[in-house]
Coordinates of N, CA and C in Angstrom, one line a residue:
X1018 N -129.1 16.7 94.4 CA -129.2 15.2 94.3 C -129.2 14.6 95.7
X1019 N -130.0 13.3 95.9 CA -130.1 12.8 97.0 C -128.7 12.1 97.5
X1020 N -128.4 12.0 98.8 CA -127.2 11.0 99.4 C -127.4 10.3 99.7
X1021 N -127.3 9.0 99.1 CA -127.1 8.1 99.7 C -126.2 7.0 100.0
X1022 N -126.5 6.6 101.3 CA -125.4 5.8 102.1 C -126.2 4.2 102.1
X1023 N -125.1 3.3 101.1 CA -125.5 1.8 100.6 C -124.2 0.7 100.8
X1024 N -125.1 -0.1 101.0 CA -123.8 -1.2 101.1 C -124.2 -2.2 100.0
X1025 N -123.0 -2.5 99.5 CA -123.0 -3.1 97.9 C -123.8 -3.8 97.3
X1026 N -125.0 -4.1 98.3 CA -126.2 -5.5 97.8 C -126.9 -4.3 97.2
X1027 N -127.0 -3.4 98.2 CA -128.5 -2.5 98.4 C -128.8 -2.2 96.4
X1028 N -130.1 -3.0 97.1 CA -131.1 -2.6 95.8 C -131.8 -1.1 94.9
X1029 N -131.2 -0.5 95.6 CA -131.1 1.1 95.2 C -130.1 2.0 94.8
X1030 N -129.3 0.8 94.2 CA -128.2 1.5 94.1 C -128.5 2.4 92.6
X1031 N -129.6 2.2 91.9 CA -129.5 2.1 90.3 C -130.5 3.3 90.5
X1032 N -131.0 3.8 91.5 CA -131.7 4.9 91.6 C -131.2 6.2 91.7
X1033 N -129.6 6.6 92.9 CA -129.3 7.2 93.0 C -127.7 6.9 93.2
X1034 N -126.6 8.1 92.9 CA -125.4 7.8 92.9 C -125.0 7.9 94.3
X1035 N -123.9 7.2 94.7 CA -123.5 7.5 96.2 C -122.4 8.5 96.6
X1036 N -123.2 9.5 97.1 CA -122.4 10.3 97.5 C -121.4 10.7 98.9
X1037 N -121.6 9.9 99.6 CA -120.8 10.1 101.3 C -121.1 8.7 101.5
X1038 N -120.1 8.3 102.3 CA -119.7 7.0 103.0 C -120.1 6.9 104.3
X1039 N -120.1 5.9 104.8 CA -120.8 5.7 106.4 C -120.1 7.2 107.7
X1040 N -121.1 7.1 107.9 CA -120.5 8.1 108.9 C -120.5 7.8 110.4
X1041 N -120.0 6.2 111.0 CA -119.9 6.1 112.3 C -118.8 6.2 112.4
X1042 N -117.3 6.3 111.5 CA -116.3 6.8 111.8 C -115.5 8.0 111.2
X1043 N -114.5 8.3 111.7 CA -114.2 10.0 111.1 C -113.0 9.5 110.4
X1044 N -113.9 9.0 108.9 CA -112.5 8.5 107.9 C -113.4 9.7 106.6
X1045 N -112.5 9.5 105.7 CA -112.3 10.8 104.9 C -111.9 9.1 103.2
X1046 N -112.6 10.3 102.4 CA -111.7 9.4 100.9 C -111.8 10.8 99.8
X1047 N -110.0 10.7 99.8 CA -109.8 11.1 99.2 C -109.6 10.9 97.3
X1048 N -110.7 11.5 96.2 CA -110.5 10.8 94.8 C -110.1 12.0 94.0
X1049 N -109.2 11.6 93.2 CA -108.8 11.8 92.1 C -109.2 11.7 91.0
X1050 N -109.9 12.8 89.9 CA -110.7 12.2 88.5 C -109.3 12.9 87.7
X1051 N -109.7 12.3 86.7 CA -109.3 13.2 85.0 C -107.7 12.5 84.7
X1052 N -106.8 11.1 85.5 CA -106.0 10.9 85.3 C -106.0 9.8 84.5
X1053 N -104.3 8.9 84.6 CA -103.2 9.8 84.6 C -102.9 10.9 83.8
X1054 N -101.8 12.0 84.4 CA -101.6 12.7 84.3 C -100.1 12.1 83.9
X1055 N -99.2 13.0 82.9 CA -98.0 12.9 83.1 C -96.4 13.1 83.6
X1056 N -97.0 14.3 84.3 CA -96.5 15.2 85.0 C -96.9 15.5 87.0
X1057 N -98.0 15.9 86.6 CA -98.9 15.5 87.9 C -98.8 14.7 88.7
X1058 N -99.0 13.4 88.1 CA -99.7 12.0 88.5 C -98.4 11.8 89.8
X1059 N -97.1 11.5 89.2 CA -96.0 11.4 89.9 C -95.3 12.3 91.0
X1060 N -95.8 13.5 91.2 CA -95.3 14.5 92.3 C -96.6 14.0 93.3
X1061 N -98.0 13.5 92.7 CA -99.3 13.6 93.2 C -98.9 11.9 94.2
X1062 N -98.6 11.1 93.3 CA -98.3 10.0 94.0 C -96.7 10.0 95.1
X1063 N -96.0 10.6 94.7 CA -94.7 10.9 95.9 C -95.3 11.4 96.8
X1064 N -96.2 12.4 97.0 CA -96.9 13.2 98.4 C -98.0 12.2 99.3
X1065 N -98.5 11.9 98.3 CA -99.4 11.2 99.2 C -98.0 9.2 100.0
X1066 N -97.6 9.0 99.3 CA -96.4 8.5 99.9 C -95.9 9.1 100.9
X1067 N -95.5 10.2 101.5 CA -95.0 11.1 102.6 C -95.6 10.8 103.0
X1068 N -97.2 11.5 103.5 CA -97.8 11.0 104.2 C -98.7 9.7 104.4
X1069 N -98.5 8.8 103.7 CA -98.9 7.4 103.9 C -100.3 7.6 104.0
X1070 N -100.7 8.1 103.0 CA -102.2 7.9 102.6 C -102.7 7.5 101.4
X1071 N -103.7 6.4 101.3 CA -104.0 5.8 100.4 C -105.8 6.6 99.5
X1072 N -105.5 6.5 98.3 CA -106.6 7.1 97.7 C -107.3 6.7 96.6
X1073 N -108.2 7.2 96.1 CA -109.1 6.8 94.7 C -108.7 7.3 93.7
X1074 N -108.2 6.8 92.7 CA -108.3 7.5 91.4 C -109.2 6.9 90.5
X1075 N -110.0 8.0 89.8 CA -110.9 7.9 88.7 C -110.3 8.3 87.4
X1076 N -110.0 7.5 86.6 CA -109.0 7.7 85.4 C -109.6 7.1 84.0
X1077 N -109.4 8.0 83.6 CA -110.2 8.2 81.7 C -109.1 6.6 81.1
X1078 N -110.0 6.1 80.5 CA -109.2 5.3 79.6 C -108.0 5.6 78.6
X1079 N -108.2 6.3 77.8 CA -107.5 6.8 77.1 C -106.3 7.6 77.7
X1080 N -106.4 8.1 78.5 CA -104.8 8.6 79.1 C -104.2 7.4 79.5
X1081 N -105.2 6.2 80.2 CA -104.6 4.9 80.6 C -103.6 4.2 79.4
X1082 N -104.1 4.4 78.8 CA -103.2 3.6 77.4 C -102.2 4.4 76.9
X1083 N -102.5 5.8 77.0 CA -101.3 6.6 76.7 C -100.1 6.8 77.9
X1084 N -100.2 6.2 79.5 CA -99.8 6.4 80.5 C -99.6 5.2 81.3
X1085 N -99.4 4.1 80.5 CA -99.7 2.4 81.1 C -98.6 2.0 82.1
X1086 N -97.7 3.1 82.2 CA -96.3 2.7 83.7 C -97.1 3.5 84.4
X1087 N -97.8 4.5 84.5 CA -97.9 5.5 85.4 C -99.2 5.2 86.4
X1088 N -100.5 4.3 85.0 CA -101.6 3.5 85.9 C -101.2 2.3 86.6
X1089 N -99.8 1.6 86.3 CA -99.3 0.6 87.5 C -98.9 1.2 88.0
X1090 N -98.1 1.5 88.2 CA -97.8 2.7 89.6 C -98.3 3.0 90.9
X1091 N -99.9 3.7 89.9 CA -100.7 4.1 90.9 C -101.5 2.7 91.7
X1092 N -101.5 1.4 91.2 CA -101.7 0.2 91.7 C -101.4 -0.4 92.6
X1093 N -99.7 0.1 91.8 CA -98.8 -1.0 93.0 C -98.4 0.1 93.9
X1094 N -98.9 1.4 94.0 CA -98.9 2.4 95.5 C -99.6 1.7 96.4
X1095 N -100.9 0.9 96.2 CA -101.9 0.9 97.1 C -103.1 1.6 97.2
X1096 N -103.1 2.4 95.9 CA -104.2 2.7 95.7 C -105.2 2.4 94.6
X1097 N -106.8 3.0 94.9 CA -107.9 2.2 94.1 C -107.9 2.8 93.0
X1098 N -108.5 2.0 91.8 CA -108.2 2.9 90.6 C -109.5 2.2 90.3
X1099 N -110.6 3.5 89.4 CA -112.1 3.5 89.5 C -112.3 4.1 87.8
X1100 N -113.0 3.7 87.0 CA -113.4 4.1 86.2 C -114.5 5.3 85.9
X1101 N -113.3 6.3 84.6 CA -114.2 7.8 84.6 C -114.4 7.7 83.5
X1102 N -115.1 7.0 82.6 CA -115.0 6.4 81.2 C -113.5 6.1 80.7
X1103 N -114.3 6.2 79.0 CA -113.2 6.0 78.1 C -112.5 7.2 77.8
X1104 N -113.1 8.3 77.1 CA -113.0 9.7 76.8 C -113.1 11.1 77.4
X1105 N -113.9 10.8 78.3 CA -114.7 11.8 79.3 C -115.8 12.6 78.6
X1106 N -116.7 12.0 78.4 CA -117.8 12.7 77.6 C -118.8 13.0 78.6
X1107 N -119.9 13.9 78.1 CA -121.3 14.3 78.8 C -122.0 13.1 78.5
X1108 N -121.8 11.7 78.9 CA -122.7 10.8 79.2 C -124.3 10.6 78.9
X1109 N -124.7 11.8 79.5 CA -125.8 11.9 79.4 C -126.8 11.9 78.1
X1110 N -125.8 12.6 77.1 CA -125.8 13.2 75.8 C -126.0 11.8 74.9
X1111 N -125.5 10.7 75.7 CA -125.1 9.5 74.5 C -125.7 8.6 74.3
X1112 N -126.6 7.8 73.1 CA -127.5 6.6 73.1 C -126.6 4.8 74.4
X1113 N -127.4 4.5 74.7 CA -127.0 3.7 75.9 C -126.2 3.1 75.2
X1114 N -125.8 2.6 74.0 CA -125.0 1.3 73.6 C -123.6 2.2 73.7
X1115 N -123.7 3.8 73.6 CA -122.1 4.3 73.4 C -122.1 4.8 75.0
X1116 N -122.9 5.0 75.5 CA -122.3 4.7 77.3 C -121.7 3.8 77.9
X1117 N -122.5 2.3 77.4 CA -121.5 1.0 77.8 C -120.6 1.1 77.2
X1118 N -120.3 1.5 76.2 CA -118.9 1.3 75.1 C -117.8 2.4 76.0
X1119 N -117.9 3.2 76.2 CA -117.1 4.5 77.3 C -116.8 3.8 78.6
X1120 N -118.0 3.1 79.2 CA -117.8 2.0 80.8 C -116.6 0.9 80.5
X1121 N -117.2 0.0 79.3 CA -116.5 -1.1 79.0 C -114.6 -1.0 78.2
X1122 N -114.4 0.1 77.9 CA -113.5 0.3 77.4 C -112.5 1.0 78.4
X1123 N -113.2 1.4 79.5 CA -112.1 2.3 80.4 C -111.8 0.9 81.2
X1124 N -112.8 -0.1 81.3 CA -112.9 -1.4 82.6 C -111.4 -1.9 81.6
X1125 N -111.4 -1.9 80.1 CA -111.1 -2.8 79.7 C -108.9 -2.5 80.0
X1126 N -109.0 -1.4 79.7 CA -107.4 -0.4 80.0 C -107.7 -0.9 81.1
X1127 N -108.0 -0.4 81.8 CA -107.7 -0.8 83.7 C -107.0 -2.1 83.5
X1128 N -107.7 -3.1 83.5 CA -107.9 -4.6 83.8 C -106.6 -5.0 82.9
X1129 N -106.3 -4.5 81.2 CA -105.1 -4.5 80.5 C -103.9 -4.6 81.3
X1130 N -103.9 -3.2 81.5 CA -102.4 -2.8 81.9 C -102.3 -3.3 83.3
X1131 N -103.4 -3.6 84.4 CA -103.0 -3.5 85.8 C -103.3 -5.0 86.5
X1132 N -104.1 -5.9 85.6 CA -104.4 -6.7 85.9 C -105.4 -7.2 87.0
X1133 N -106.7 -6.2 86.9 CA -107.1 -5.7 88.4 C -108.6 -5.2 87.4
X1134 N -109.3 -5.9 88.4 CA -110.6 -5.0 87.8 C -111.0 -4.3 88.7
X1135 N -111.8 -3.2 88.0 CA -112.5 -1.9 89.0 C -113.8 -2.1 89.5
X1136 N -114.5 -1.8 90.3 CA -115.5 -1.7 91.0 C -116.4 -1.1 91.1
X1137 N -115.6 0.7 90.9 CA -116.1 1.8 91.2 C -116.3 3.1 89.6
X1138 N -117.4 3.4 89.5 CA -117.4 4.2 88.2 C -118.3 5.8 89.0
X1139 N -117.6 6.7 88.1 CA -117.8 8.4 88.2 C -118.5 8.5 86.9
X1140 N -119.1 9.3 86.7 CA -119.4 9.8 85.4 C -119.2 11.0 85.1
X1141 N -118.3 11.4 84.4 CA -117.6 12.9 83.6 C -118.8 13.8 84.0
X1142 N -117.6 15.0 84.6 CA -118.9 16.0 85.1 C -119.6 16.0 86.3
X1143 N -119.7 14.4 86.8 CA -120.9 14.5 87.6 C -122.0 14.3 86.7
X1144 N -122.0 14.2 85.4 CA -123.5 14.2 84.6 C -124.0 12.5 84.7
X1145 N -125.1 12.1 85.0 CA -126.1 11.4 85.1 C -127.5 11.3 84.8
X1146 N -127.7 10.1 84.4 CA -129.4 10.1 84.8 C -129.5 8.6 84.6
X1147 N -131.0 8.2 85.1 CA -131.0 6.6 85.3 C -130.4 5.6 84.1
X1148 N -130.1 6.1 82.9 CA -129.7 4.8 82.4 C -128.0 4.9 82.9
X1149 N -127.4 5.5 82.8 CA -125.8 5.7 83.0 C -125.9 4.7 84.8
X1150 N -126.9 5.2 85.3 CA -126.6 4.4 86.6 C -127.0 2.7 86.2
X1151 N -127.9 3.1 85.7 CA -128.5 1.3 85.4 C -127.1 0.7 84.2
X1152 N -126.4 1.5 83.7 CA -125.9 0.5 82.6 C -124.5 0.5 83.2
X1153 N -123.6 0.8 84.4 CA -123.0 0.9 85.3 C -123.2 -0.1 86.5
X1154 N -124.2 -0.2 86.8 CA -124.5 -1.3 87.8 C -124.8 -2.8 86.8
X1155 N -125.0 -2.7 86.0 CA -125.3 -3.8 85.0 C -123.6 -4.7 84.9
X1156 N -122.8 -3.6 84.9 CA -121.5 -3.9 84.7 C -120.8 -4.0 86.0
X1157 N -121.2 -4.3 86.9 CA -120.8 -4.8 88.2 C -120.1 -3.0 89.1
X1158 N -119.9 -2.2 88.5 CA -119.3 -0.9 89.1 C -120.6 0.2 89.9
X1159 N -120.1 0.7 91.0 CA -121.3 1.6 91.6 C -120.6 2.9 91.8
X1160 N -121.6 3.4 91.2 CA -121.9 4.6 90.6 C -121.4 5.6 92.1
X1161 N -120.1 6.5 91.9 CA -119.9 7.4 92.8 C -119.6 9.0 92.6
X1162 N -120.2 9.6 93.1 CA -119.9 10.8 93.0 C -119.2 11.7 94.6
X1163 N -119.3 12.6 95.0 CA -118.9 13.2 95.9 C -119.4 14.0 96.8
X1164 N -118.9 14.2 98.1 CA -119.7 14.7 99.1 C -119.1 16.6 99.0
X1165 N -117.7 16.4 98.6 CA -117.2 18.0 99.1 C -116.5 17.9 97.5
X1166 N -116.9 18.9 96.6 CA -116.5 20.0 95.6 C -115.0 20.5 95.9
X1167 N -113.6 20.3 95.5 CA -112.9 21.4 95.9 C -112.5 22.1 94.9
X1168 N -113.2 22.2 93.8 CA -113.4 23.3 92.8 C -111.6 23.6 92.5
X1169 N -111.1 22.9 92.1 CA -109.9 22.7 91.9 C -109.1 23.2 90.1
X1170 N -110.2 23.0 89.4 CA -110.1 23.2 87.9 C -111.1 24.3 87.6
X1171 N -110.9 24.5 86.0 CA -111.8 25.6 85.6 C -111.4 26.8 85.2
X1172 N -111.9 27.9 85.1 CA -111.6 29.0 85.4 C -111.9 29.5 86.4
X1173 N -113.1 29.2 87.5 CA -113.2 29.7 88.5 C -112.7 29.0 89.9
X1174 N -111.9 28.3 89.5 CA -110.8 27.3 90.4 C -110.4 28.5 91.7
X1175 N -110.6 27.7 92.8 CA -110.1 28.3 93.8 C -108.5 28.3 94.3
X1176 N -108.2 29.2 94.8 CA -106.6 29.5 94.9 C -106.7 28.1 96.2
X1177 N -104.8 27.7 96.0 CA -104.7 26.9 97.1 C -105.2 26.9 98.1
X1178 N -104.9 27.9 99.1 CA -105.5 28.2 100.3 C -107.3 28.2 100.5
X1179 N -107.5 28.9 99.9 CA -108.9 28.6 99.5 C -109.6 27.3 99.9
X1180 N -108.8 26.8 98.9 CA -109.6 25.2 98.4 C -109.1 24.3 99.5
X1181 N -108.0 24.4 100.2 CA -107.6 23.7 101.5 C -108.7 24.4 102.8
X1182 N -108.8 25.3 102.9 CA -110.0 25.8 103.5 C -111.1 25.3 103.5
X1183 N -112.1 25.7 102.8 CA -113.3 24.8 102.3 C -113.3 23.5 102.3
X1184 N -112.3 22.5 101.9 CA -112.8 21.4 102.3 C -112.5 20.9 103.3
X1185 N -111.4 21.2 104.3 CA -111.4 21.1 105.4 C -112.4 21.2 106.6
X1186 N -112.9 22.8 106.1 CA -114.1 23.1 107.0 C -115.4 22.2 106.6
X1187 N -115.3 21.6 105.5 CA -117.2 21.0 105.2 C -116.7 19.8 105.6
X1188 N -115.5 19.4 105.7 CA -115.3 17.8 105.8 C -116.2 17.3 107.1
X1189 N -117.2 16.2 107.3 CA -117.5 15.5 107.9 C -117.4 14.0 108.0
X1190 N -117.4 13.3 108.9 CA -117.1 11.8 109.1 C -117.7 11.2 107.3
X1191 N -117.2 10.2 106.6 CA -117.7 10.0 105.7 C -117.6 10.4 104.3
X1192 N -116.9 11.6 104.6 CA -117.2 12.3 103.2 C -116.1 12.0 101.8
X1193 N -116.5 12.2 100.9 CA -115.8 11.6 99.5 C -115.7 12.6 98.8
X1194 N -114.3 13.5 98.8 CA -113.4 14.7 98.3 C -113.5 15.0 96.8
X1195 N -113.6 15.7 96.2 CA -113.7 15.2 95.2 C -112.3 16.5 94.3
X1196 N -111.3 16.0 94.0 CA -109.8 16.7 93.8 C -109.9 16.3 92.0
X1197 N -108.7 16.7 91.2 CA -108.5 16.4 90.0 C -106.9 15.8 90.1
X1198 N -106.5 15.1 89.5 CA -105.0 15.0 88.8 C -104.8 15.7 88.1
X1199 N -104.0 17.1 88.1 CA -104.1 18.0 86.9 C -105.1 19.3 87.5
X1200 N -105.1 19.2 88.8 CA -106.0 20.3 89.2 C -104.7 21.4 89.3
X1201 N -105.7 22.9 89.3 CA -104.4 23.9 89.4 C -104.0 23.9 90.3
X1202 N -104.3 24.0 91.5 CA -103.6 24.2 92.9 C -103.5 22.8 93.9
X1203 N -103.8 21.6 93.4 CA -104.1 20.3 94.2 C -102.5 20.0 95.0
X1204 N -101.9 19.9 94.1 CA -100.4 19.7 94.8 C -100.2 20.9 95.9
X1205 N -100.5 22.4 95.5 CA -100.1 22.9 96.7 C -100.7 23.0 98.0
X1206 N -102.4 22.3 97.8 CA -103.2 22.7 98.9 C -103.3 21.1 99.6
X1207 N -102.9 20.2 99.0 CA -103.0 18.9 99.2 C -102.2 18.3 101.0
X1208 N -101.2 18.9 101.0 CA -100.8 18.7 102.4 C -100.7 19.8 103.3
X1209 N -102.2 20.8 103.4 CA -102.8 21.3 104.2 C -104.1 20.4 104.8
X1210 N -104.7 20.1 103.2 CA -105.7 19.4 103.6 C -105.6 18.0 104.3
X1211 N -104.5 17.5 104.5 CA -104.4 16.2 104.7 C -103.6 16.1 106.0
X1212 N -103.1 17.6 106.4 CA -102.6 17.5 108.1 C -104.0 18.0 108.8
X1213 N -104.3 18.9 108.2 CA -105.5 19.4 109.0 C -106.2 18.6 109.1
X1214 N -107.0 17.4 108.6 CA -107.4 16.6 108.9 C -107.4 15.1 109.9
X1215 N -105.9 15.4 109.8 CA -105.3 14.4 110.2 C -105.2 15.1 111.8
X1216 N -104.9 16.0 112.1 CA -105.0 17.0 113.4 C -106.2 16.5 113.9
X1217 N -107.2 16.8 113.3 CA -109.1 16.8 113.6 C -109.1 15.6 113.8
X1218 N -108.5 14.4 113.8 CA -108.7 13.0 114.0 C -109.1 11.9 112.7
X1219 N -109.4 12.9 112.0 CA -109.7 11.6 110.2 C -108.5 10.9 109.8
X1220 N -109.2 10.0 109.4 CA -108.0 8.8 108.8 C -108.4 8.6 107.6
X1221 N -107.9 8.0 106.5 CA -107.9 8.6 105.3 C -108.2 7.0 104.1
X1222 N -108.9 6.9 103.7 CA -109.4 5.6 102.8 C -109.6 5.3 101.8
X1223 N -109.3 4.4 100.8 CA -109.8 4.2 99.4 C -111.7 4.0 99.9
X1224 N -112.0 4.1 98.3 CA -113.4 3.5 98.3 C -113.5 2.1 98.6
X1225 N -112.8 1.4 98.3 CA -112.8 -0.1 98.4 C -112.8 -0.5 100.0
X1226 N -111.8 0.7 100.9 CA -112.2 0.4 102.1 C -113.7 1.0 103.0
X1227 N -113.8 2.1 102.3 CA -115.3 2.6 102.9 C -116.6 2.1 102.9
X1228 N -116.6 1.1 101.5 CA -117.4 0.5 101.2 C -116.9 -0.8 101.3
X1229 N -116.5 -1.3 101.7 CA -116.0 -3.0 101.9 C -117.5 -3.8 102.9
X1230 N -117.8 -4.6 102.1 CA -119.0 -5.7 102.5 C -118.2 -5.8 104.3
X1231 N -119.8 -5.3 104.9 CA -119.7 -6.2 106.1 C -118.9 -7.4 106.5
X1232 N -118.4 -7.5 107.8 CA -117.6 -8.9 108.1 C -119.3 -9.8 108.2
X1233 N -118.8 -10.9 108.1 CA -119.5 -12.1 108.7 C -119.9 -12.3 109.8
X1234 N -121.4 -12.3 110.4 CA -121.0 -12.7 111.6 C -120.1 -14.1 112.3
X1235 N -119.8 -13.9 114.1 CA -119.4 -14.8 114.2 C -120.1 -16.0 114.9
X1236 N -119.9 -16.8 115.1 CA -121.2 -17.8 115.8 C -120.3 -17.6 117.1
X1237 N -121.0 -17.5 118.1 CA -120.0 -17.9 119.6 C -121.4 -18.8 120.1
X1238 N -121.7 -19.6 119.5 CA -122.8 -20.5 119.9 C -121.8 -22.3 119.7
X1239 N -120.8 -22.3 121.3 CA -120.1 -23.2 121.0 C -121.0 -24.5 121.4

């Protein structure tokens, strides 16, 4: 799939998903799909508190409702909370009216419990194709996926070390992590990945900051 790097107007957004963030500085975004978690979520959010880093979470509706202290939480930490449907289905699979119905119903938990609307939508999987992006951008949310895999779940889930490896080494200025809540090893490889980076000079960002609209220019035409 193609990369591309958009800023929130760009008219192409509905073409392809965005995968990497500007790359003139060496910031890093770290996201989270498949939450909250109940167990997870809360060791996941104490760590990244230690180290005072702010992140994305992509969270299914339905755990939202079943987990409505745990998605304010993750709010009032300071971090972005992004829409990964309602259910987590293969998207792709589904007539357009039950795609919006999965968008509209995860927007709708968010916005419920946290009083905050979302901006940013994933689609389960990674599965896509042009309507899921067009009926996503229709709903004011842009469509994000990821620059670096840390293969975190599964059965062919990579051991901690591993997975702190690999994305450390692919990390480039820009890039958008792509971790689980509920991954097997994410807690343990989590503050490898996030000194080592921090060593290398990256500093660490929600989506909302990577992608934040241009400033204004200023007039100095006194």
């Amino acid at each position: 799939m193609a990369l591309l790097i958009a800023e929130p107007s760009c008219p192409a957004l509905a073409l392809n998903p965005i995968s990497h963030g500007p790359n003139l500085a060496k910031t890093v975004a770290l996201t989270f799909d498949d939450g909250p978690h109940p167990w997870h979520t809360p060791q996941l959010l104490d760590m990244l508190e230690t180290f005072q880093v702010r992140a994305t979470f992509f969270v299914v509706g339905i755990k939202c409702a079943e987990n409505p202290l745990l998605l304010k939480e993750i709010a009032e930490r300071g971090h972005t909370i992004a829409n990964h449907s309602w259910s987590h289905p293969n998207l792709v699979e589904l007539e357009d009216e039950k795609i919006e119905e999965q968008i509209r119903l995860c927007n709708q938990a968010i916005e419920g419990i946290t009083g905050r609307s979302c901006h940013f939508f994933r689609p389960p999987g990674g599965n896509w194709d042009s309507r899921t992006l067009k009926i996503a951008e229709k709903m004011g949310l842009r469509t994000v996926l990821w620059t670096i895999n840390s293969y975190d779940t599964g059965d062919k889930s990579l051991t901690a070390v591993e997975e702190a490896q690999m994305v450390t080494r692919k990390t480039t200025p820009g890039a958008i992590i792509l971790l689980h809540d509920g991954g097997n090893f994410t807690l343990e490889a989590l503050p490898h990945i996030i000194t080592t980076l921090t060593r290398k000079g990256y500093s660490f960002v929600t989506l909302e900051e990577m992608f934040q609209d241009p400033p204004k220019p200023i007039n100095l035409n006194f």
